[in-house]
Backbone as a chain_set.jsonl record, in Angstrom:
{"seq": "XXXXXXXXXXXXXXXXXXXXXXXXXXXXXXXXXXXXXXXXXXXXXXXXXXXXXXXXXXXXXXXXXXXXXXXXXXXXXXXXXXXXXXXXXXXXXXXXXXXXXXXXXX", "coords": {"N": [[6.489, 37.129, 31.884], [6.976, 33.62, 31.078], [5.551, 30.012, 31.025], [6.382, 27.17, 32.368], [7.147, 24.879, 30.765], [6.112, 21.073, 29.981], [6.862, 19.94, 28.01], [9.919, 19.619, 25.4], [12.348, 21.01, 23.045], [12.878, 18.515, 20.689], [11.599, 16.401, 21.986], [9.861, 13.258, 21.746], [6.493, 13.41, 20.42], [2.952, 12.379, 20.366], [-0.038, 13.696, 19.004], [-2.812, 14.497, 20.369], [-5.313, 16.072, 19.394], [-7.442, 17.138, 17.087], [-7.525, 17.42, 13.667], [-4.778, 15.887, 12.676], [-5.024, 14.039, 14.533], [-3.526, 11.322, 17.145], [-1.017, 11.542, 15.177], [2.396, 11.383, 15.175], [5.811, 12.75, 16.212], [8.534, 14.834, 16.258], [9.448, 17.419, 18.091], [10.459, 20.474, 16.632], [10.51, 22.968, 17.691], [9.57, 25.374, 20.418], [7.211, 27.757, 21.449], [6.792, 30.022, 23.429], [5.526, 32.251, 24.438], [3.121, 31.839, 22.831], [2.267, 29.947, 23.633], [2.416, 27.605, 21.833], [4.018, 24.756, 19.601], [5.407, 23.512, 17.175], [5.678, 20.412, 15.29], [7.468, 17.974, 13.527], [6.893, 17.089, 10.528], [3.688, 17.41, 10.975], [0.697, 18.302, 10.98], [0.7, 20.167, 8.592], [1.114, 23.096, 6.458], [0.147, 25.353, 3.792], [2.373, 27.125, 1.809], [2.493, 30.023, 0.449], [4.924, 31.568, -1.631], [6.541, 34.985, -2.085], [9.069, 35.422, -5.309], [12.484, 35.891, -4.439], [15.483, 37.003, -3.513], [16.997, 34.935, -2.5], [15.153, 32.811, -3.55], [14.302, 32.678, -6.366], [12.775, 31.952, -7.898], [10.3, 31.616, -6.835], [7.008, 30.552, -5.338], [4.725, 27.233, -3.923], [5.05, 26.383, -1.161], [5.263, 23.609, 1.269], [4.964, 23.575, 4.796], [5.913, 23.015, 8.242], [3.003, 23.86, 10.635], [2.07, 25.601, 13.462], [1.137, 24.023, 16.498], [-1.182, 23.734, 19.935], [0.404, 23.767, 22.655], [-1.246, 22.057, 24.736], [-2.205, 20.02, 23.278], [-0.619, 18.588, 22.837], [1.298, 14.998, 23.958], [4.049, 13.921, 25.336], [5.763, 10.7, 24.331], [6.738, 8.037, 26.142], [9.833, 5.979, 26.606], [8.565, 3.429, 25.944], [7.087, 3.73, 24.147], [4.269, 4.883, 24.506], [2.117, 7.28, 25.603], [2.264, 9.866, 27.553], [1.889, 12.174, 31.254], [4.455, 14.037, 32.033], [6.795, 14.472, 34.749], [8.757, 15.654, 37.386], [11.679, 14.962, 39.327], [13.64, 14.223, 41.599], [16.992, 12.68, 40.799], [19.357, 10.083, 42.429], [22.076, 11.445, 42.136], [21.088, 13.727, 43.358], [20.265, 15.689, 40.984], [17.95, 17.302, 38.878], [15.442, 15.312, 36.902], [13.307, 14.17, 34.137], [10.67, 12.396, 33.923], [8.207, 9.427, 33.0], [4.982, 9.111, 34.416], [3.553, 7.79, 34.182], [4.81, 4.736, 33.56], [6.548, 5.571, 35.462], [9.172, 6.034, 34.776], [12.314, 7.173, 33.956], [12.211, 9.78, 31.735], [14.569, 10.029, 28.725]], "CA": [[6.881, 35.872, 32.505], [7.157, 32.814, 30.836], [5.044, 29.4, 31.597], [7.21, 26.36, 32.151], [6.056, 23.474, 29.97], [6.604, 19.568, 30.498], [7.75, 19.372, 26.777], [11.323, 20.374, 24.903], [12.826, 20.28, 21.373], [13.457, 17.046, 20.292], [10.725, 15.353, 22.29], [8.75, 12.729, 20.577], [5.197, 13.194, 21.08], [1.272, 12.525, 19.349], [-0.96, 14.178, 18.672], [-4.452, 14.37, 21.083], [-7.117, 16.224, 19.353], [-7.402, 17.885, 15.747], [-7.0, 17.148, 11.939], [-3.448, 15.816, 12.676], [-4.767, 13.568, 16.061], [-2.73, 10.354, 16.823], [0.162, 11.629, 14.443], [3.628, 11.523, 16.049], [7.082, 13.023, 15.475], [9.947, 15.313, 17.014], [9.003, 19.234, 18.381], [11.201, 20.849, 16.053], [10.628, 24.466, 18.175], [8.79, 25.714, 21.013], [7.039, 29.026, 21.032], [6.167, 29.581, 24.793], [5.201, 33.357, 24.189], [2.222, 31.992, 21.771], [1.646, 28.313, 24.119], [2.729, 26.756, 21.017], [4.727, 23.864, 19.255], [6.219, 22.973, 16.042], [5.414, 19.226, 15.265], [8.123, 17.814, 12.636], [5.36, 16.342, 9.935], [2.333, 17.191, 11.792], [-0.086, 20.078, 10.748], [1.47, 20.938, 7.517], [0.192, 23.955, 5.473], [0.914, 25.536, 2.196], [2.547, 28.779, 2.629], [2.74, 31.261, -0.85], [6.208, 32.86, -1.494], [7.077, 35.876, -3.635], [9.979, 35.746, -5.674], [12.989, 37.122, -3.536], [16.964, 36.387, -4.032], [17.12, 33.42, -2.063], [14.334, 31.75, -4.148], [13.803, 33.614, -7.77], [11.166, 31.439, -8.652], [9.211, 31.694, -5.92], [6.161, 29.144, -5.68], [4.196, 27.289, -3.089], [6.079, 25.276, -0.079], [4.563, 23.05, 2.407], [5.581, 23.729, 6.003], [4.769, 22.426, 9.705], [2.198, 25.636, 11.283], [1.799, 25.547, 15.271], [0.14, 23.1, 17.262], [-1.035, 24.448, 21.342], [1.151, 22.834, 23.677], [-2.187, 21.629, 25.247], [-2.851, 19.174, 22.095], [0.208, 16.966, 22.362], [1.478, 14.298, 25.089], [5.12, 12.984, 25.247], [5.773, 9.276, 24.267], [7.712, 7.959, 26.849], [10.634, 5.245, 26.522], [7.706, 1.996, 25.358], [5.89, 4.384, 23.262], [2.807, 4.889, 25.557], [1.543, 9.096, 25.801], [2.287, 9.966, 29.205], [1.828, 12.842, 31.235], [5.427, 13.998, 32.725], [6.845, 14.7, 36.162], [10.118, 16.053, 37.795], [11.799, 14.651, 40.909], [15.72, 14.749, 42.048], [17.853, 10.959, 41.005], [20.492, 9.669, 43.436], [22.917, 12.185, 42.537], [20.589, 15.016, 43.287], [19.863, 16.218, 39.571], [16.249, 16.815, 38.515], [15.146, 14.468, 35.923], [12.168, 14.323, 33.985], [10.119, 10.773, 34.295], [6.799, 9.52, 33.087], [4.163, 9.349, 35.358], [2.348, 6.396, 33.963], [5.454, 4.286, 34.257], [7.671, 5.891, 36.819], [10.502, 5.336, 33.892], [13.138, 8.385, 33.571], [12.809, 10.263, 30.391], [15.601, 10.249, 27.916]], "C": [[6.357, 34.704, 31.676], [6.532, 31.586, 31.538], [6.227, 28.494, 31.593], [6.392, 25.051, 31.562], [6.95, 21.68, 30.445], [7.292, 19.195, 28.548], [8.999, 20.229, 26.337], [11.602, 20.551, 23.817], [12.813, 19.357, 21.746], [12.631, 15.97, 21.543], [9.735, 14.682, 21.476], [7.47, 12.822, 21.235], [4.134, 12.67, 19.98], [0.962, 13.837, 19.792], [-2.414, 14.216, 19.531], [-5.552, 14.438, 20.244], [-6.697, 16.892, 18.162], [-7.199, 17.063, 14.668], [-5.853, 16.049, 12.352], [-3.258, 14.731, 13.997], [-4.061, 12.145, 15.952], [-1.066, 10.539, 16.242], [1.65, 11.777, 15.407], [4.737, 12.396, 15.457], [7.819, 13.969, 16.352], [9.32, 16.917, 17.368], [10.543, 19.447, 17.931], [11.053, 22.839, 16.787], [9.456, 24.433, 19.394], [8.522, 27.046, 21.409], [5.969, 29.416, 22.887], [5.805, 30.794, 24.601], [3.801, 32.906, 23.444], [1.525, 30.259, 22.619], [1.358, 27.383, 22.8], [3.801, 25.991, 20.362], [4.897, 23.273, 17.972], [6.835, 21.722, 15.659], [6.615, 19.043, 13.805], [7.001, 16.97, 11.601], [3.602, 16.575, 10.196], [1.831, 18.613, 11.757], [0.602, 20.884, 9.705], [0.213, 21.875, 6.713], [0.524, 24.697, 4.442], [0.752, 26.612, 2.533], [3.415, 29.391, 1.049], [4.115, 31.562, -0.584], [6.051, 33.723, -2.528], [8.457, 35.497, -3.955], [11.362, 36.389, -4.953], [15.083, 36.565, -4.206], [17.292, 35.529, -3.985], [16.538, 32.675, -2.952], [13.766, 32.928, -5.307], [12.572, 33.525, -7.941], [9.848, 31.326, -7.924], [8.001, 30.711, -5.996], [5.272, 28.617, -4.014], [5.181, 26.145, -2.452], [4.852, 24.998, 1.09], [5.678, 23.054, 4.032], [4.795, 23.602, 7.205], [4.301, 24.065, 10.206], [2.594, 24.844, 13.007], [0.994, 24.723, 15.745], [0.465, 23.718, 18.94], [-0.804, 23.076, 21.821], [0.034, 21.594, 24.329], [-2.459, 20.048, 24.212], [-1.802, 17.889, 21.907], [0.841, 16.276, 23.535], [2.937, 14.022, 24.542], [4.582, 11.59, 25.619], [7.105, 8.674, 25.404], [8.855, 6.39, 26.164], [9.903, 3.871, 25.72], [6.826, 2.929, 24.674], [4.429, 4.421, 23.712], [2.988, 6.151, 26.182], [1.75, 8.933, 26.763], [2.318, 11.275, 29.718], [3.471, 12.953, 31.84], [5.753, 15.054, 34.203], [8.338, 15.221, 36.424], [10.485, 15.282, 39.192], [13.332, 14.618, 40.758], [16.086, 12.697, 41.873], [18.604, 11.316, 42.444], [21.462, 10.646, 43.253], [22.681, 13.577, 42.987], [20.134, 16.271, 42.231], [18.71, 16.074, 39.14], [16.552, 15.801, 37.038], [13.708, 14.224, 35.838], [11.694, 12.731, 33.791], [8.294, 10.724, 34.043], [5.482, 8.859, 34.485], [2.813, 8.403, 35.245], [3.209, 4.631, 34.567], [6.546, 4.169, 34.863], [9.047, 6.097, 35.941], [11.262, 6.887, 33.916], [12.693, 8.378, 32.136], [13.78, 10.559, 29.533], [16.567, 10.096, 29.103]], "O": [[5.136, 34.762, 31.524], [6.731, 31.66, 32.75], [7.167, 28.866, 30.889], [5.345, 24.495, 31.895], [8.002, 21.397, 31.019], [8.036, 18.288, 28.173], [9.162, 21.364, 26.785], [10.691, 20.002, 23.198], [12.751, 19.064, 22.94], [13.12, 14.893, 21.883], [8.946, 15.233, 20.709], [7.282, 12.422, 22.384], [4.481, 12.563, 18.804], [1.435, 14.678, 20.557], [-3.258, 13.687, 18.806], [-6.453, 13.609, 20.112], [-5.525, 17.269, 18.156], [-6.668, 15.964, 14.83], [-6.422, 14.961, 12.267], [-2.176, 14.446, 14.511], [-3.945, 11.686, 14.815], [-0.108, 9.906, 16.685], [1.601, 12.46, 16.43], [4.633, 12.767, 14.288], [7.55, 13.706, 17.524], [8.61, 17.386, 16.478], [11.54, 18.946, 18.452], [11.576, 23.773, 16.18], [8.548, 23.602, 19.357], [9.518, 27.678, 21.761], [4.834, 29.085, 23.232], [4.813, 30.203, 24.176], [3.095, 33.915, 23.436], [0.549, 29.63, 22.209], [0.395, 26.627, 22.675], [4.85, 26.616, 20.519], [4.247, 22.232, 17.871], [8.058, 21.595, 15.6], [6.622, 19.996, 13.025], [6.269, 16.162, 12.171], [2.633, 16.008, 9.691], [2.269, 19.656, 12.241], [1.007, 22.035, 9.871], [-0.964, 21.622, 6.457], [1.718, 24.494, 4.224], [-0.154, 27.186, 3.138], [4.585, 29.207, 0.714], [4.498, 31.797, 0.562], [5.574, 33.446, -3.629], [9.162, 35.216, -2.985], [11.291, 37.617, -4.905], [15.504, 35.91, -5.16], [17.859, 34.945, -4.909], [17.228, 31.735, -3.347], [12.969, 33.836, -5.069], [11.638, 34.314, -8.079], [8.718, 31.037, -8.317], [8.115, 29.939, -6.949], [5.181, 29.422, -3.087], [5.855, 25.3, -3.042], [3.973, 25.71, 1.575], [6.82, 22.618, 4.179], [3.607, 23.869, 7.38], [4.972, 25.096, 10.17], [3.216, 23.849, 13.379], [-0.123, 24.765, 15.23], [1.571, 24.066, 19.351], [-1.298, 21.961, 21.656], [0.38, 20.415, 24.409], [-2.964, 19.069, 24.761], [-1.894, 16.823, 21.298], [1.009, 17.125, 24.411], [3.052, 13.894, 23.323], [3.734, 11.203, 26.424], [8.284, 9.004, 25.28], [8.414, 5.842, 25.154], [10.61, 3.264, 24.916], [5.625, 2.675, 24.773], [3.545, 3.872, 23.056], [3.783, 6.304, 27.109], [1.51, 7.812, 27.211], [2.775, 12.021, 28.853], [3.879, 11.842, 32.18], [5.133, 16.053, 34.567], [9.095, 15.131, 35.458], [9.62, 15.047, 40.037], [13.994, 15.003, 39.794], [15.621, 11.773, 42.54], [18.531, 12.274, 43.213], [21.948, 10.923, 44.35], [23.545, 14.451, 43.062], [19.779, 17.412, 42.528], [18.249, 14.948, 38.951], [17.584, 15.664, 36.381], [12.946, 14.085, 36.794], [12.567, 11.92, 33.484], [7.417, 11.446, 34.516], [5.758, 8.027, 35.349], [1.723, 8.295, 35.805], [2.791, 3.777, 35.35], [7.335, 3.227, 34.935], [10.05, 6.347, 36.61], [10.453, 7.814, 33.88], [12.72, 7.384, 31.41], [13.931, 11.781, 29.567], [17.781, 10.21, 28.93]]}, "num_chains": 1, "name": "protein.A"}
């Protein structure tokens, strides 16, 4: 079973706590099996290749690692971390909303 998290793809968030704190940018994946998240820019690390077909020459590439869900806040609509909330609009459709200021998300 699966946790349900308050973040998605393509939410912008920071950064809280680590190397990488403050930093912002897009969750390019979420890895809910591992309670982790895939920051676009954020927590990059240099990752060896061998040689293979795709890439002959093989070499070193920089790529975003995992950050725990725990470590990053969505930015809501005025760019101000917020924690987020669920509740039903007027037509009866959940919608997610921050919880600092009441505002719908996206």
């Amino acid at each position: 079973m699966f946790k349900r998290y308050k973040v998605k793809k393509g939410d912008l968030v920071v950064v809280t706590t680590g190397d990488s704190k403050g930093k912002q940018g897009r969750i390019v994946e979420v890895d809910r099996k591992n309670d982790r998240v895939i920051v676009e820019g954020v927590n990059l690390v240099k990752k060896h290749r061998k040689p293979s077909a795709q890439n002959p020459q093989g070499g070193i590439e920089t790529i975003a690692a995992g950050i725990n869900v725990s470590n990053v806040k969505v930015l809501d609509n005025k760019g101000n971390a917020t924690r987020v909330g669920r509740r039903r609009n007027t037509e009866g459709k959940l919608e997610r909303y921050s919880k600092k200021s009441g505002e719908t998300i996206k």
